[in-house]
Coordinates of C-alpha atoms and ligand atoms in Angstrom, one line a residue:
X1 CA 65.1 101.6 75.2
X2 CA 63.5 103.4 72.4
X3 CA 61.2 106.4 72.0
X4 CA 58.4 103.7 71.7
X5 CA 58.9 103.7 75.5
X6 CA 55.9 105.6 76.7
X7 CA 56.4 108.0 79.5
X8 CA 53.5 109.6 81.7
X9 CA 53.8 112.1 84.6
X10 CA 51.5 112.0 87.8
X11 CA 50.7 115.2 89.6
X12 CA 48.6 116.0 92.8
X13 CA 46.4 119.3 92.8
X14 CA 48.3 121.8 94.9
X15 CA 46.1 123.5 97.4
X16 CA 47.4 127.2 97.0
X17 CA 47.8 129.6 93.9
X18 CA 51.6 129.3 94.1
X19 CA 51.7 125.7 94.3
X20 CA 49.6 125.8 91.2
X21 CA 51.9 128.3 89.3
X22 CA 54.8 125.8 90.4
X23 CA 52.8 122.7 88.9
X24 CA 52.4 124.7 85.5
X25 CA 56.1 125.4 85.2
X26 CA 56.8 121.8 86.1
X27 CA 54.7 120.5 83.6
X28 CA 56.3 122.8 80.9
X29 CA 59.7 121.4 81.9
X30 CA 58.9 117.9 81.9
X31 CA 57.2 118.5 78.3
X32 CA 61.0 118.0 77.2
X33 CA 60.4 114.1 77.7
X34 CA 57.4 114.0 75.3
X35 CA 55.2 112.2 77.7
X36 CA 52.1 110.5 76.4
X37 CA 50.0 112.2 79.0
X38 CA 50.0 113.9 82.5
X39 CA 47.8 112.9 85.0
X40 CA 46.2 114.5 88.2
X41 CA 45.0 112.6 91.3
X42 CA 41.8 113.0 92.7
X43 CA 41.0 113.0 96.5
X44 CA 38.2 110.2 96.8
X45 CA 35.1 111.7 98.8
X46 CA 35.4 114.9 96.5
X47 CA 38.1 116.4 98.6
X48 CA 39.8 117.9 95.3
X49 CA 36.8 117.7 92.9
X50 CA 37.2 121.3 91.9
X51 CA 41.0 121.6 91.9
X52 CA 41.5 118.5 89.9
X53 CA 38.9 119.2 87.4
X54 CA 40.2 122.9 87.4
X55 CA 43.9 122.1 86.6
X56 CA 42.8 119.4 84.1
X57 CA 40.7 122.0 82.2
X58 CA 43.3 124.6 82.3
X59 CA 46.0 122.2 81.2
X60 CA 43.6 120.9 78.4
X61 CA 43.2 124.6 77.0
X62 CA 46.9 124.5 76.4
X63 CA 46.4 121.4 74.2
X64 CA 48.2 119.0 77.0
X65 CA 47.0 115.3 77.1
X66 CA 45.8 115.0 80.5
X67 CA 44.2 112.2 82.5
X68 CA 42.0 113.0 85.5
X69 CA 42.1 110.3 88.1
X70 CA 38.3 109.7 89.2
X71 CA 36.6 107.6 92.0
X72 CA 33.2 107.6 93.2
X73 CA 34.2 108.3 96.6
X74 CA 31.1 109.3 98.6
X75 CA 29.7 110.7 95.3
X76 CA 26.3 110.0 93.7
X77 CA 26.2 109.1 90.0
X78 CA 25.0 112.5 89.0
X79 CA 28.1 114.2 90.5
X80 CA 30.4 111.6 88.7
X81 CA 28.4 112.2 85.2
X82 CA 28.8 115.8 85.7
X83 CA 32.4 115.5 86.0
X84 CA 32.5 113.2 82.9
X85 CA 30.5 115.6 81.2
X86 CA 33.0 118.4 81.9
X87 CA 35.9 116.3 80.8
X88 CA 34.2 115.3 77.5
X89 CA 33.8 118.9 76.8
X90 CA 37.2 120.1 77.6
X91 CA 38.6 117.3 75.1
X92 CA 39.9 114.9 77.7
X93 CA 40.3 111.4 76.1
X94 CA 42.0 109.5 79.0
X95 CA 40.8 108.7 82.7
X96 CA 42.5 106.9 85.5
X97 CA 39.8 105.0 87.2
X98 CA 40.1 104.1 90.7
X99 CA 38.1 103.1 93.8
X100 CA 40.3 105.5 96.0
X101 CA 40.7 105.7 99.5
X102 CA 38.7 107.6 101.7
X103 CA 40.6 110.6 103.5
X104 CA 41.1 109.7 107.2
X105 CA 38.2 110.9 109.3
X106 CA 35.7 110.4 106.3
X107 CA 36.0 106.5 106.5
X108 CA 32.4 105.7 107.5
X109 CA 30.8 108.2 105.4
X110 CA 30.1 105.9 102.4
X111 CA 31.0 102.4 100.8
X112 CA 33.7 102.8 98.4
X113 CA 32.8 101.7 94.8
X114 CA 35.1 99.1 93.5
X115 CA 37.2 100.4 90.4
X116 CA 35.8 97.8 88.1
X117 CA 32.3 99.0 88.8
X118 CA 33.5 102.8 87.9
X119 CA 35.1 101.4 84.7
X120 CA 31.6 100.0 83.8
X121 CA 29.9 103.0 84.6
X122 CA 32.2 105.1 82.6
X123 CA 31.8 102.6 79.6
X124 CA 28.0 102.6 79.9
X125 CA 27.8 106.4 79.9
X126 CA 30.3 107.6 77.5
X127 CA 31.2 104.5 75.3
X128 CA 34.8 104.6 73.9
X129 CA 35.3 108.3 74.5
X130 CA 37.7 107.6 77.2
X131 CA 40.9 105.5 77.3
X132 CA 40.7 104.0 80.6
X133 CA 43.8 103.5 82.8
X134 CA 43.3 101.3 86.2
X135 CA 45.6 100.7 89.0
X136 CA 47.7 97.3 89.4
X137 CA 49.7 96.2 92.6
X138 CA 52.7 94.1 91.6
X139 CA 53.1 93.7 95.4
X140 CA 49.5 93.2 96.0
X141 CA 47.0 95.6 97.2
X142 CA 47.0 95.8 101.1
X143 CA 43.5 94.9 101.5
X144 CA 43.3 92.2 99.0
X145 CA 42.1 88.8 100.2
X146 CA 45.1 86.9 98.7
X147 CA 47.5 87.2 95.6
X148 CA 45.2 85.6 93.1
X149 CA 42.2 87.3 94.1
X150 CA 43.8 90.7 93.6
X151 CA 44.8 89.7 90.2
X152 CA 41.2 88.2 89.5
X153 CA 40.0 91.7 90.3
X154 CA 42.4 93.5 88.1
X155 CA 41.2 91.1 85.5
X156 CA 37.5 92.2 86.2
X157 CA 38.7 95.8 85.8
X158 CA 39.8 95.0 82.2
X159 CA 36.7 92.7 81.3
X160 CA 34.7 96.0 82.6
X161 CA 36.4 97.8 79.7
X162 CA 39.8 99.2 81.1
X163 CA 42.6 99.8 78.4
X164 CA 45.8 99.7 80.6
X165 CA 47.1 99.8 84.2
X166 CA 49.6 101.8 86.0
X167 CA 51.1 100.0 88.7
X168 CA 51.6 101.2 92.4
X169 CA 55.4 101.9 92.9
X170 CA 58.0 99.3 94.1
X171 CA 61.6 99.0 94.1
X172 CA 62.0 95.3 93.4
X173 CA 61.8 94.6 89.7
X174 CA 61.1 90.7 90.3
X175 CA 57.8 91.6 91.9
X176 CA 56.7 93.3 88.8
X177 CA 58.1 90.6 86.4
X178 CA 56.3 87.9 88.3
X179 CA 53.2 89.7 88.6
X180 CA 53.1 90.3 84.7
X181 CA 53.5 86.4 84.3
X182 CA 50.7 85.9 86.5
X183 CA 48.7 88.4 84.7
X184 CA 49.2 86.7 81.7
X185 CA 48.4 83.4 82.9
X186 CA 45.0 84.9 84.2
X187 CA 44.2 86.0 80.8
X188 CA 45.2 89.6 81.1
X189 CA 46.8 90.9 77.9
X190 CA 46.7 94.6 78.2
X191 CA 49.7 96.7 79.0
X192 CA 50.8 97.4 82.6
X193 CA 53.1 100.2 83.2
X194 CA 55.3 100.3 86.1
X195 CA 54.7 103.2 88.3
X196 CA 58.1 104.8 89.4
X197 CA 58.5 106.6 92.7
X198 CA 61.7 108.9 92.6
X199 CA 63.4 108.8 96.2
X200 CA 64.0 112.3 97.8
X201 CA 62.8 112.6 101.3
X202 CA 63.2 109.1 102.8
X203 CA 61.4 109.5 105.9
X204 CA 58.2 110.7 104.0
X205 CA 58.6 107.8 101.6
X206 CA 58.9 105.1 104.5
X207 CA 55.9 106.5 106.1
X208 CA 53.7 106.5 102.8
X209 CA 55.2 102.9 101.7
X210 CA 53.8 101.4 104.8
X211 CA 50.4 102.7 104.3
X212 CA 50.2 101.6 100.7
X213 CA 51.8 98.4 101.0
X214 CA 54.9 99.3 98.9
X215 CA 58.1 97.2 100.1
X216 CA 61.4 99.0 100.6
X217 CA 64.1 96.6 100.6
X218 CA 66.0 96.2 103.8
X219 CA 69.4 97.0 102.5
X220 CA 67.9 100.2 101.0
X221 CA 66.1 101.3 104.0
X222 CA 68.9 100.7 106.4
X223 CA 71.4 102.6 103.9
X224 CA 69.0 105.6 103.5
X225 CA 68.4 105.6 107.5
X226 CA 72.1 106.0 107.8
X227 CA 72.4 109.2 105.7
X228 CA 72.2 112.5 107.4
X229 CA 73.1 114.5 104.6
X230 CA 70.2 114.8 102.0
X231 CA 72.6 114.8 99.1
X232 CA 73.4 111.4 99.9
X233 CA 70.0 110.1 100.0
X234 CA 69.3 112.1 96.5
X235 CA 72.4 110.3 94.9
X236 CA 71.7 106.8 96.1
X237 CA 67.9 107.5 95.3
X238 CA 68.8 108.5 91.8
X239 CA 71.2 105.5 91.1
X240 CA 68.8 103.0 92.6
X241 CA 65.7 104.4 90.6
X242 CA 67.7 104.7 87.5
X243 CA 68.8 101.0 87.8
X244 CA 65.2 100.0 88.3
X245 CA 63.9 101.7 85.4
X246 CA 66.6 100.3 83.3
X247 CA 65.9 96.9 84.5
X248 CA 62.2 97.4 83.8
X249 CA 62.7 98.4 80.3
X250 CA 65.3 96.1 79.5
X251 CA 63.0 93.4 80.8
X252 CA 60.2 94.4 78.3
X253 CA 58.3 96.9 80.6
X254 CA 56.2 99.0 77.8
X255 CA 56.8 102.5 79.7
X256 CA 57.2 104.3 82.9
X257 CA 54.7 106.3 84.8
X258 CA 56.3 108.7 87.2
X259 CA 54.9 109.8 90.6
X260 CA 56.5 113.4 90.2
X261 CA 55.2 114.6 93.5
X262 CA 54.9 118.0 91.2
X263 CA 58.7 118.4 91.3
X264 CA 60.8 118.4 88.2
X265 CA 64.5 117.5 89.3
X266 CA 64.2 114.0 90.8
X267 CA 62.2 112.9 87.6
X268 CA 64.0 114.5 85.3
X269 CA 67.2 113.4 86.6
X270 CA 66.2 109.8 86.3
X271 CA 65.0 110.2 82.7
X272 CA 68.4 112.1 81.7
X273 CA 70.4 109.2 83.0
X274 CA 68.3 106.7 81.2
X275 CA 69.0 108.7 78.0
X276 CA 66.0 107.3 76.2
X277 CA 66.5 108.0 72.4
Ligands
FAD301 P1 40.0 98.5 93.3 O1 40.6 97.7 92.2 O2 38.7 98.5 93.4 O3 40.4 97.5 94.5 C1 40.4 97.7 95.9 C2 40.7 96.4 96.8 O4 39.4 95.8 96.6 C3 41.7 95.6 96.4 O5 42.2 94.7 97.5 C4 41.2 94.4 95.4 O6 41.6 93.2 95.6 C5 39.7 94.4 95.9 N1 38.7 94.4 95.1 C6 38.7 94.9 93.7 N2 37.5 94.8 93.2 C7 36.8 94.0 93.8 C8 35.5 93.5 93.8 N3 34.5 93.7 92.8 N4 34.9 93.0 94.9 C9 35.6 92.6 96.2 N5 36.8 93.1 96.2 C10 37.4 93.7 95.3 N6 44.1 107.0 95.3 C11 43.5 108.3 95.4 O7 42.6 108.4 96.6 N7 43.5 109.1 94.6 C12 44.2 109.2 93.3 O8 44.0 109.8 92.8 C13 44.9 107.7 93.3 N8 45.5 107.5 92.5 C14 46.3 106.3 92.1 C15 47.0 106.1 90.9 C16 47.6 104.8 90.8 C17 48.5 104.6 89.5 C18 47.7 103.8 91.9 C19 48.2 102.5 91.7 C20 46.9 104.2 92.9 C21 46.3 105.4 93.1 N9 45.5 105.6 94.4 C22 44.8 106.9 94.4 C23 45.3 104.7 95.2 C24 44.0 103.8 95.3 O9 42.9 104.5 95.2 C25 44.3 102.8 96.5 O10 45.2 101.9 96.1 C26 43.0 102.2 96.8 O11 42.8 101.5 97.9 C27 42.2 101.1 95.6 O12 42.0 101.7 94.5 P2 41.8 100.7 93.1 O13 41.2 101.3 92.2 O14 43.2 99.8 93.0 O15 40.8 99.7 93.8

């Protein structure tokens, strides 16, 4: 583990001015870990179009390296181009390009545009202006036809011009290492950064994991379900996720991308336990 380890932090756009203030403070504290970039999620369907862009441009004014997530959702090309223009003007140099998921209730509004098409669109209109990150799924995307098909579509995103990938979170390092091997066999040689989800509120995590196809190992689930004191959850969560990060880095992962949930402590505690030089 060296300072060559690329660290990045993901935020979601808060709905209230108080949430935004808290986010800016979180960002300042996490700066201690010298992240390569922060990223801000985007509600496909345009639900956070303004807030995501606002937070991104505000942080850019402070000179922060920041990557907006972007997807077509139900938007037309002009709307996406206008956002790209705005990001270019703000000096943004990295985008996380996604298909996204429609917020519930908006499912029938539009056909989602696959991420490889968005990557090709961004390259067509902005050349090499942006470093493009895409999503990868070591435990395979829940809608994928089958394992190899999902890897084939990931390859399609790189062929369209993506530079690197950030993974969905997982708690089984073997899933990641096996996935890397399969990606290599499929001709993918770009870096694939594991996504790390600290464990805080286990009930919420279990619900969310079910929807996004991330598996929580049975022993961990059963142990977490047996706790009534949140402090026990926090302690075991810290231990398990720190071990996971160590295993990933020792096994050659090029860095770590943290799903911070806009909180400092769960992520900072893991990083301090890892003591990256
Ligand atoms: P794609 O790569 O387009 O894949 C979607 C599905 O379609 C997969 O099952 C794939 O196998 C299949 N597929 C891919 N390409 C094709 C093709 N050309 N033809 C046929 N099938 C294809 N969601 C949000 O709404 N906002 C966010 O900000 C956000 N940030 C995320 C960040 C990360 C790091 C990750 C891992 C996920 C994030 N998500 C976000 C969730 C993501 O949008 C969902 O998982 C979504 O369902 C898939 O997006 P994708 O870009 O991976 O899609």
